[in-house]
Coordinates of C-alpha atoms in Angstrom, one line a residue:
M1 CA 200.1 150.1 158.7
R2 CA 200.2 146.4 159.4
K3 CA 197.8 146.9 162.3
I4 CA 195.3 148.8 160.1
A5 CA 195.5 146.1 157.5
F6 CA 194.8 143.4 160.2
L7 CA 191.8 145.3 161.5
L8 CA 190.5 145.8 158.0
W9 CA 190.8 142.0 157.4
I10 CA 188.9 141.3 160.6
A11 CA 186.1 143.7 159.5
L12 CA 185.9 142.2 156.1
T13 CA 185.8 138.7 157.6
I14 CA 183.0 139.6 160.0
T15 CA 181.0 141.3 157.2
S16 CA 181.5 138.3 155.0
Q17 CA 180.2 135.9 157.7
A18 CA 177.2 138.1 158.5
A19 CA 176.2 138.3 154.9
K20 CA 176.2 134.5 154.4
P21 CA 172.5 133.4 153.7
L22 CA 170.9 131.1 156.3
N23 CA 168.7 128.1 155.6
L24 CA 165.1 127.9 156.8
S25 CA 162.5 125.2 155.9
I26 CA 158.8 125.7 156.3
F27 CA 156.8 122.5 156.5
H28 CA 153.0 122.8 155.9
Y29 CA 149.8 120.9 155.5
N30 CA 146.1 121.8 155.3
D31 CA 142.5 120.5 155.3
E32 CA 143.1 117.4 157.3
H33 CA 139.4 117.2 158.1
S34 CA 140.1 114.7 161.0
F35 CA 141.0 111.9 158.6
N36 CA 143.6 110.8 161.1
S37 CA 143.7 107.2 160.0
P38 CA 145.0 106.2 156.6
Q39 CA 142.4 106.2 153.9
I40 CA 141.7 103.5 151.3
V41 CA 141.4 105.4 147.9
K42 CA 142.3 105.1 144.3
N43 CA 145.9 106.3 144.0
R44 CA 146.0 109.4 141.8
A45 CA 149.3 108.3 140.2
T46 CA 148.5 104.6 139.5
G47 CA 144.7 104.4 139.5
K48 CA 145.0 101.4 141.8
I49 CA 143.4 100.9 145.3
D50 CA 145.9 102.2 147.8
T51 CA 146.1 103.1 151.5
V52 CA 147.4 106.7 151.8
G53 CA 147.6 109.6 154.2
G54 CA 147.0 109.6 157.9
S55 CA 148.5 111.3 160.9
I56 CA 151.0 108.6 161.8
Y57 CA 152.8 109.2 158.4
L58 CA 152.3 112.9 158.6
A59 CA 153.9 113.1 162.0
G60 CA 156.7 110.6 161.0
Q61 CA 157.6 112.7 157.9
V62 CA 157.6 116.0 160.0
A63 CA 159.9 114.4 162.6
K64 CA 162.3 113.2 159.9
W65 CA 162.5 116.6 158.2
R66 CA 162.9 118.4 161.6
S67 CA 165.8 116.2 162.4
E68 CA 167.5 117.0 159.1
C69 CA 167.0 120.8 159.2
E70 CA 168.8 123.3 161.4
R71 CA 165.9 125.8 161.2
S72 CA 162.3 124.8 160.6
L73 CA 158.7 125.9 161.1
L74 CA 155.5 123.8 160.8
L75 CA 152.3 125.5 159.7
D76 CA 148.8 124.1 159.6
A77 CA 146.5 126.0 157.2
G78 CA 143.2 125.0 158.9
D79 CA 140.1 122.8 158.6
E80 CA 141.2 120.2 161.1
F81 CA 137.5 119.6 162.0
T82 CA 134.7 117.7 160.2
G83 CA 135.3 114.8 157.9
G84 CA 136.5 111.7 159.8
P85 CA 133.8 110.6 162.3
I86 CA 136.1 111.1 165.3
S87 CA 135.7 114.8 164.9
A88 CA 131.9 114.7 165.3
F89 CA 132.1 112.1 168.1
T90 CA 134.4 114.5 170.1
Q91 CA 133.3 117.9 168.9
G92 CA 136.8 118.5 167.6
K93 CA 138.7 117.5 170.6
S94 CA 140.3 114.6 168.7
Q95 CA 142.3 117.1 166.7
S96 CA 143.9 118.7 169.7
D97 CA 145.2 115.3 170.6
I98 CA 146.7 115.0 167.1
L99 CA 148.2 118.5 167.2
K100 CA 149.8 117.8 170.6
V101 CA 152.0 115.2 168.8
L102 CA 152.5 117.2 165.6
K103 CA 153.2 120.5 167.4
P104 CA 152.6 122.9 164.5
D105 CA 153.9 126.3 165.4
M106 CA 150.7 128.0 164.2
M107 CA 147.3 126.9 162.9
C108 CA 145.1 129.2 160.9
L109 CA 141.3 128.9 161.6
G110 CA 139.4 127.3 158.7
N111 CA 135.7 127.6 158.1
H112 CA 135.1 124.1 159.5
E113 CA 136.6 125.0 162.8
F114 CA 133.2 126.7 163.4
D115 CA 131.0 123.7 162.7
Y116 CA 130.4 122.9 166.3
G117 CA 130.0 126.5 167.5
L118 CA 132.3 129.0 169.1
S119 CA 132.3 127.3 172.6
A120 CA 133.6 124.0 171.1
L121 CA 136.2 125.9 169.2
K122 CA 137.4 127.7 172.3
A123 CA 137.5 124.4 174.2
F124 CA 139.7 123.1 171.4
Q125 CA 141.9 126.2 171.6
F126 CA 142.4 125.8 175.4
S127 CA 143.2 122.1 175.1
L128 CA 146.1 122.8 172.6
D129 CA 149.7 122.4 173.6
S130 CA 151.4 125.8 174.3
A131 CA 153.7 125.1 171.3
T132 CA 150.8 125.7 168.9
T133 CA 149.2 129.1 168.3
L134 CA 145.6 129.1 167.0
A135 CA 145.3 132.3 164.9
S136 CA 143.2 134.5 162.6
A137 CA 143.7 138.2 162.2
N138 CA 140.4 139.0 160.5
I139 CA 137.9 137.3 162.8
I140 CA 136.5 139.7 165.4
Q141 CA 133.6 140.1 167.8
R142 CA 130.8 141.9 166.1
D143 CA 129.6 144.0 169.0
N144 CA 133.0 145.6 170.0
S145 CA 135.4 144.7 167.2
D146 CA 137.8 143.0 169.6
P147 CA 139.9 140.2 168.2
L148 CA 138.8 136.6 169.0
F149 CA 142.2 135.0 168.3
T150 CA 145.9 135.8 167.9
A151 CA 146.5 137.7 164.7
A152 CA 150.2 137.0 164.1
K153 CA 153.4 135.9 165.7
V154 CA 157.2 136.3 165.2
F155 CA 159.3 133.2 165.4
D156 CA 163.1 133.1 165.9
R157 CA 164.9 130.2 164.4
K158 CA 168.6 130.4 165.3
G159 CA 169.0 133.9 164.0
V160 CA 166.3 134.0 161.4
K161 CA 163.1 135.9 162.3
I162 CA 159.9 134.9 160.7
G163 CA 156.7 137.0 161.0
V164 CA 153.5 134.9 160.3
L165 CA 150.1 136.4 159.8
A166 CA 147.0 134.2 159.8
L167 CA 144.0 135.1 157.6
T168 CA 140.6 133.3 157.2
T169 CA 138.4 133.4 154.2
E170 CA 136.2 136.5 153.9
G171 CA 133.4 134.2 152.8
L172 CA 133.1 132.5 156.2
G173 CA 129.5 133.6 156.6
E174 CA 128.4 131.7 153.4
L175 CA 130.3 128.6 154.5
V176 CA 129.1 128.1 158.1
H177 CA 125.7 127.7 159.5
P178 CA 124.6 131.2 160.8
S179 CA 123.9 129.8 164.3
S180 CA 127.7 129.1 164.7
L181 CA 128.7 132.7 163.9
K182 CA 126.6 134.7 166.3
N183 CA 128.4 137.9 167.3
I184 CA 131.3 137.1 164.9
S185 CA 132.4 139.3 162.0
V186 CA 135.0 138.7 159.3
V187 CA 136.9 141.7 158.0
P188 CA 138.8 142.1 154.7
V189 CA 142.3 140.5 154.5
E190 CA 144.2 142.9 152.3
P191 CA 144.3 146.0 154.6
I192 CA 145.5 143.7 157.4
A193 CA 148.1 142.1 155.3
R194 CA 149.4 145.4 153.9
A195 CA 149.7 146.9 157.4
F196 CA 151.5 143.7 158.6
V197 CA 154.0 143.9 155.8
D198 CA 154.7 147.6 156.4
S199 CA 155.2 147.1 160.1
M200 CA 157.3 143.9 159.8
R201 CA 159.6 144.5 156.8
K202 CA 162.5 145.8 158.9
K203 CA 161.8 143.7 162.0
V204 CA 161.9 140.2 160.5
D205 CA 163.7 138.4 157.8
V206 CA 160.8 136.4 156.3
I207 CA 157.2 137.5 156.0
A208 CA 154.7 134.7 155.7
C209 CA 150.9 134.6 155.5
L210 CA 149.2 131.4 156.8
T211 CA 145.7 131.5 155.1
H212 CA 142.6 129.5 154.7
Q213 CA 140.9 131.2 151.7
G214 CA 141.9 129.1 148.6
V215 CA 144.7 129.4 146.0
Y216 CA 142.8 131.9 143.9
D217 CA 142.4 134.4 146.7
D218 CA 146.0 133.7 147.8
S219 CA 147.1 134.7 144.3
V220 CA 145.0 137.9 144.5
L221 CA 146.5 138.7 147.8
A222 CA 150.1 138.3 146.5
A223 CA 149.3 140.5 143.5
H224 CA 147.7 143.3 145.6
V225 CA 150.1 143.2 148.6
P226 CA 153.8 143.2 147.6
G227 CA 156.4 142.1 150.1
I228 CA 154.9 138.8 151.3
D229 CA 157.6 136.1 150.9
V230 CA 155.5 133.0 151.4
I231 CA 151.8 132.3 151.5
V232 CA 150.9 128.9 153.0
G233 CA 147.3 128.2 152.0
G234 CA 144.4 125.9 152.5
H235 CA 140.6 125.7 151.8
S236 CA 140.6 124.9 148.1
H237 CA 142.3 121.4 148.6
T238 CA 144.7 122.3 145.9
Y239 CA 147.7 120.1 145.3
L240 CA 150.5 122.4 144.2
V241 CA 153.4 120.0 143.6
N242 CA 156.1 122.8 143.5
G243 CA 154.0 125.8 144.5
V244 CA 153.4 128.8 142.2
K245 CA 154.9 132.3 142.3
V246 CA 152.9 135.5 141.9
N247 CA 155.4 138.4 141.6
S248 CA 158.0 137.4 144.2
T249 CA 155.6 135.6 146.5
Q250 CA 155.8 131.8 146.8
I251 CA 152.3 130.3 147.2
V252 CA 152.0 126.7 148.4
Q253 CA 149.2 124.3 149.3
A254 CA 149.4 120.6 150.0
G255 CA 146.1 119.0 148.8
N256 CA 144.0 117.6 151.6
Y257 CA 143.2 114.8 154.1
G258 CA 146.8 114.3 155.0
Y259 CA 147.7 112.8 151.6
Y260 CA 150.7 115.1 151.3
L261 CA 153.2 117.2 153.3
G262 CA 154.6 120.4 151.7
R263 CA 157.9 122.1 152.2
V264 CA 159.4 125.4 151.3
D265 CA 163.2 125.7 151.5
L266 CA 164.5 129.3 151.9
L267 CA 167.8 131.0 151.8
V268 CA 167.5 134.1 154.0
D269 CA 169.8 137.1 154.1
T270 CA 169.5 138.4 157.7
T271 CA 171.5 141.6 156.9
T272 CA 169.0 142.8 154.3
H273 CA 166.0 141.1 155.9
S274 CA 165.2 139.4 152.6
V275 CA 164.7 135.9 151.0
V276 CA 167.4 135.2 148.5
Q277 CA 165.9 132.0 147.2
S278 CA 162.8 129.8 147.7
T279 CA 162.0 126.3 146.5
A280 CA 158.7 124.5 147.1
S281 CA 158.1 120.7 147.0
T282 CA 155.6 118.1 148.3
V283 CA 155.8 114.5 149.2
P284 CA 153.0 111.9 149.2
L285 CA 152.3 110.1 152.5
G286 CA 151.5 106.5 153.2
Q287 CA 152.8 103.0 153.6
S288 CA 153.3 102.4 149.9
Y289 CA 155.5 105.6 149.7
G290 CA 157.7 104.4 152.5
S291 CA 156.8 107.2 154.8
P292 CA 158.2 107.0 158.3
V293 CA 155.8 106.3 161.2
D294 CA 155.6 108.3 164.5
S295 CA 155.0 105.8 167.4
N296 CA 153.4 108.5 169.6
M297 CA 150.9 109.3 166.9
V298 CA 150.1 105.5 166.4
K299 CA 149.0 105.4 170.1
V300 CA 146.7 108.4 169.7
V301 CA 145.1 107.2 166.5
N302 CA 144.6 103.7 167.8
E303 CA 142.8 105.1 170.9
Q304 CA 140.6 107.2 168.6
E305 CA 139.8 104.2 166.4
A306 CA 138.8 102.2 169.5
L307 CA 136.3 104.9 170.3
V308 CA 134.5 104.8 167.0
S309 CA 135.1 101.4 165.4
K310 CA 132.5 99.5 167.4
A311 CA 129.8 101.9 166.5
L312 CA 130.7 102.6 162.9
D313 CA 132.4 99.5 161.4
K314 CA 129.1 97.6 160.9
E315 CA 128.3 96.8 157.3
V316 CA 125.1 98.4 156.1
G317 CA 125.0 97.3 152.5
S318 CA 127.0 97.3 149.3
L319 CA 127.6 99.4 146.2
T320 CA 127.7 97.9 142.7
D321 CA 129.9 100.9 141.4
D322 CA 131.8 103.7 143.0
F323 CA 130.0 106.7 144.5
K324 CA 131.8 109.6 142.8
R325 CA 131.4 113.2 143.9
M326 CA 131.3 116.2 141.5
F327 CA 131.6 119.8 142.9
S328 CA 130.7 121.5 139.6
G329 CA 128.3 119.1 138.1
E330 CA 125.9 116.2 138.5
S331 CA 127.1 113.2 140.5
N332 CA 125.8 109.7 141.0
V333 CA 126.1 109.9 144.8
G334 CA 124.3 113.3 144.7
N335 CA 121.4 111.7 142.8
W336 CA 121.2 108.9 145.3
V337 CA 121.2 111.2 148.4
C338 CA 118.5 113.4 146.8
E339 CA 116.3 110.5 145.8
T340 CA 116.7 109.1 149.3
L341 CA 115.7 112.3 151.1
K342 CA 112.8 112.9 148.7
R343 CA 111.3 109.5 149.2
R344 CA 112.0 109.3 153.0
I345 CA 109.9 112.4 153.7
S346 CA 107.5 112.1 150.8
C347 CA 108.5 115.2 148.8
D348 CA 108.3 116.1 145.1
I349 CA 111.9 117.1 144.7
G350 CA 115.3 116.3 146.4
L351 CA 118.0 119.0 146.5
Y352 CA 121.5 118.8 148.0
N353 CA 124.7 120.9 147.9
S354 CA 127.7 119.2 146.3
G355 CA 130.0 120.5 149.0
G356 CA 127.9 118.7 151.6
I357 CA 129.1 115.3 150.2
R358 CA 132.6 115.0 151.5
V359 CA 134.1 111.7 150.2
D360 CA 133.8 109.2 147.4
I361 CA 132.9 105.6 148.4
L362 CA 134.4 102.7 146.5
A363 CA 132.3 99.8 145.1
G364 CA 131.8 96.9 147.5
K365 CA 131.0 96.7 151.2
V366 CA 129.7 99.9 152.8
T367 CA 129.8 100.6 156.5
K368 CA 128.3 103.3 158.8
R369 CA 131.8 104.8 158.9
H370 CA 131.7 105.4 155.1
L371 CA 128.4 107.3 155.4
W372 CA 129.5 109.3 158.4
S373 CA 132.5 110.4 156.4
M374 CA 130.4 111.2 153.5
E375 CA 128.0 113.4 155.6
P376 CA 130.0 114.4 158.7
F377 CA 128.1 117.6 159.6
G378 CA 125.0 116.3 161.4
N379 CA 122.7 118.5 159.4
S380 CA 119.0 117.5 159.7
T381 CA 116.6 116.6 156.9
T382 CA 114.4 119.6 156.1
K383 CA 111.3 120.1 154.0
V384 CA 110.7 123.4 152.1
T385 CA 107.6 124.3 150.1
V386 CA 107.9 126.6 147.1
T387 CA 105.8 127.6 144.0
G388 CA 106.5 126.6 140.5
K389 CA 107.4 130.2 139.8
D390 CA 109.9 130.0 142.6
L391 CA 111.4 126.9 141.0
V392 CA 111.9 128.7 137.7
K393 CA 113.6 131.6 139.6
M394 CA 115.8 129.1 141.5
M395 CA 117.0 127.3 138.4
E396 CA 117.8 130.6 136.5
F397 CA 119.8 131.7 139.5
R398 CA 121.7 128.4 139.5
S399 CA 122.6 128.9 135.9
T400 CA 124.6 132.0 136.9
Q401 CA 126.6 130.3 139.7
L402 CA 129.9 128.5 139.6
G403 CA 130.9 125.7 141.9
D404 CA 128.9 123.9 144.6
F405 CA 126.5 122.5 142.0
I406 CA 123.1 121.6 143.3
Q407 CA 122.4 117.9 143.1
T408 CA 118.8 116.8 142.6
S409 CA 116.2 114.2 142.2
G410 CA 112.8 114.9 140.5
L411 CA 113.9 117.8 138.3
K412 CA 114.8 118.1 134.6
V413 CA 115.6 121.5 133.3
Q414 CA 116.8 123.2 130.1
I415 CA 118.2 126.7 130.2
K416 CA 119.1 129.0 127.3
N417 CA 120.7 132.4 127.8
K418 CA 120.2 132.0 131.6
K419 CA 116.4 131.6 131.1
V420 CA 114.4 128.4 131.7
V421 CA 112.9 127.1 128.5
S422 CA 111.8 123.8 130.0
L423 CA 111.3 122.6 133.6
E424 CA 109.8 119.3 134.7
V425 CA 109.0 117.9 138.1
N426 CA 108.9 114.1 137.9
G427 CA 108.2 114.2 134.2
V428 CA 105.4 116.8 134.3
A429 CA 105.9 120.4 133.1
V430 CA 106.0 122.8 136.1
D431 CA 102.9 124.8 137.0
P432 CA 103.9 128.3 138.1
S433 CA 101.0 128.5 140.5
K434 CA 101.4 125.0 142.0
K435 CA 103.2 124.3 145.3
Y436 CA 106.0 121.8 145.3
S437 CA 107.7 120.2 148.3
I438 CA 111.6 119.9 148.5
A439 CA 113.6 117.6 150.7
T440 CA 117.0 119.0 151.5
N441 CA 119.3 119.6 154.6
S442 CA 119.2 122.3 157.2
Y443 CA 122.5 123.9 156.0
V444 CA 121.1 124.5 152.5
V445 CA 117.9 126.0 154.1
A446 CA 120.1 128.4 156.3
Q447 CA 122.0 129.5 153.2
W448 CA 119.1 129.5 150.8
D449 CA 119.8 133.0 149.4
K450 CA 123.4 131.9 148.5
Y451 CA 122.2 128.8 146.6
F452 CA 118.9 130.2 145.1
G453 CA 119.0 134.0 145.2
F454 CA 116.2 134.7 147.7
K455 CA 115.4 134.3 151.4
L456 CA 112.9 131.8 152.6
D457 CA 109.8 132.7 154.6
P458 CA 110.2 130.6 157.8
S459 CA 106.6 129.5 157.4
V460 CA 107.5 127.3 154.4
V461 CA 110.2 125.4 156.3
V462 CA 109.7 122.2 158.3
D463 CA 112.8 120.8 160.0
T464 CA 112.2 117.1 160.7
G465 CA 115.0 117.0 163.2
M466 CA 116.1 113.7 161.6
P467 CA 119.9 113.7 161.0
T468 CA 120.6 113.4 157.3
R469 CA 123.3 110.8 157.8
E470 CA 120.9 108.5 159.8
T471 CA 118.4 108.8 156.9
L472 CA 121.1 107.6 154.5
I473 CA 122.2 104.8 156.8
T474 CA 118.6 103.6 157.1
E475 CA 118.2 103.6 153.3
F476 CA 121.3 101.5 152.8
E477 CA 120.3 99.0 155.5
E478 CA 116.9 98.5 153.9
A479 CA 118.1 98.5 150.2
K480 CA 121.1 96.2 150.9
T481 CA 122.5 96.9 147.5
V482 CA 122.7 100.3 145.8
T483 CA 123.5 101.0 142.1
P484 CA 124.6 104.5 141.5
K485 CA 123.3 106.3 138.4
L486 CA 123.2 109.6 136.6
T487 CA 120.0 111.2 135.2
N488 CA 121.5 114.1 133.1
W489 CA 118.9 116.5 134.4
W490 CA 120.7 119.7 133.9
H491 CA 121.0 121.2 130.4
V492 CA 122.4 124.7 129.7
E493 CA 123.0 126.4 126.4

């Protein structure tokens, strides 16, 4: 009897130990856009000029957290490319040098990873440290449907198994120049996620999706596909201080440009393969926040700075007030860009996509670096000829669209019930039969149907081959001083 009781006690003890939840921490960041050096910005919290972000603080904070946690995973939700000038200088290679120090366990492909074409992206992939997996489950070859990248991976952290599936925005084709997506297709995310959850639920303890599609689409995914424990997202540059929950799915995103590092702390029951508890948080990064510094990253960033500083730190002029972007409305920097392009190639109208203007610029001294960061894509200035009738159609289509507002110079429009009631070009009422010239960039031309609702005949397009950023730099150098302004050209009832 005593022996039976002893064996029963041992069995109960083992069961009790096995059932004890284990800790797991997932660290995450997104949309770095190659802003590897700290940025001088207006602090969101104080409104004062501050130096924030940067890879040296990002790596320092990751190292600190890793040393404190028994089990951890680092996830990168994409868009390492395009933003800081170093990315354009190196065709993305700069970011593989950054990731070799950070060593994220997985990076999801963002839309900007395709900005330099598939060959540059593959070169980036091959140059990564073996510790990092570049992944996307829904990007395939168009001709044979073969996968182009790893879809998912299972990680084991001291007894906790984590299955991570990578998913890229289904809208990739509308976000990237078509020339960079030849023989590439993007398939829907939900069927893939559902199949992943079904196949992994009894094999792993935590199911995570690493996505680059924006917080709204992450919420839809969580609502439609139950069983995902954590969605680590990017693309919308959303700063979720403590994450959001949709059903039982924890959704997180950590802003952009390396200003923040996110963290999800989980309690995991490995006997039931389930998450018992999840808590999300973020920390701001920078010297003023007391963020730790990674010495290895300091060396990498300094070498990158040496590569670009001589070419880009030359002063080209000054601003009397801040250049401020607006994604869903008119901006003073958008007006200036459009006016510059319009005048430089002698057109009636200037048009530009808000999403093509990437950073604000503070009042004061302006350098080439500022303008490279503002227009990092290398698009060329392009002339398009349309009729007045086309212009009316374009403005009516724009009145039905949300986000990525079209900036302009030369237009004034009034719309009521999605119909143009007044449209002027340089103060003169539009003539439906007259032809009008538009100065814009090559990306807008390639995505004309997305922005204006119809495809262009190639015969009405003239690509000057002149890089837009060089046009803007020349304008600053000649003007010396620029005063931003708004024209209030867009009126909708």
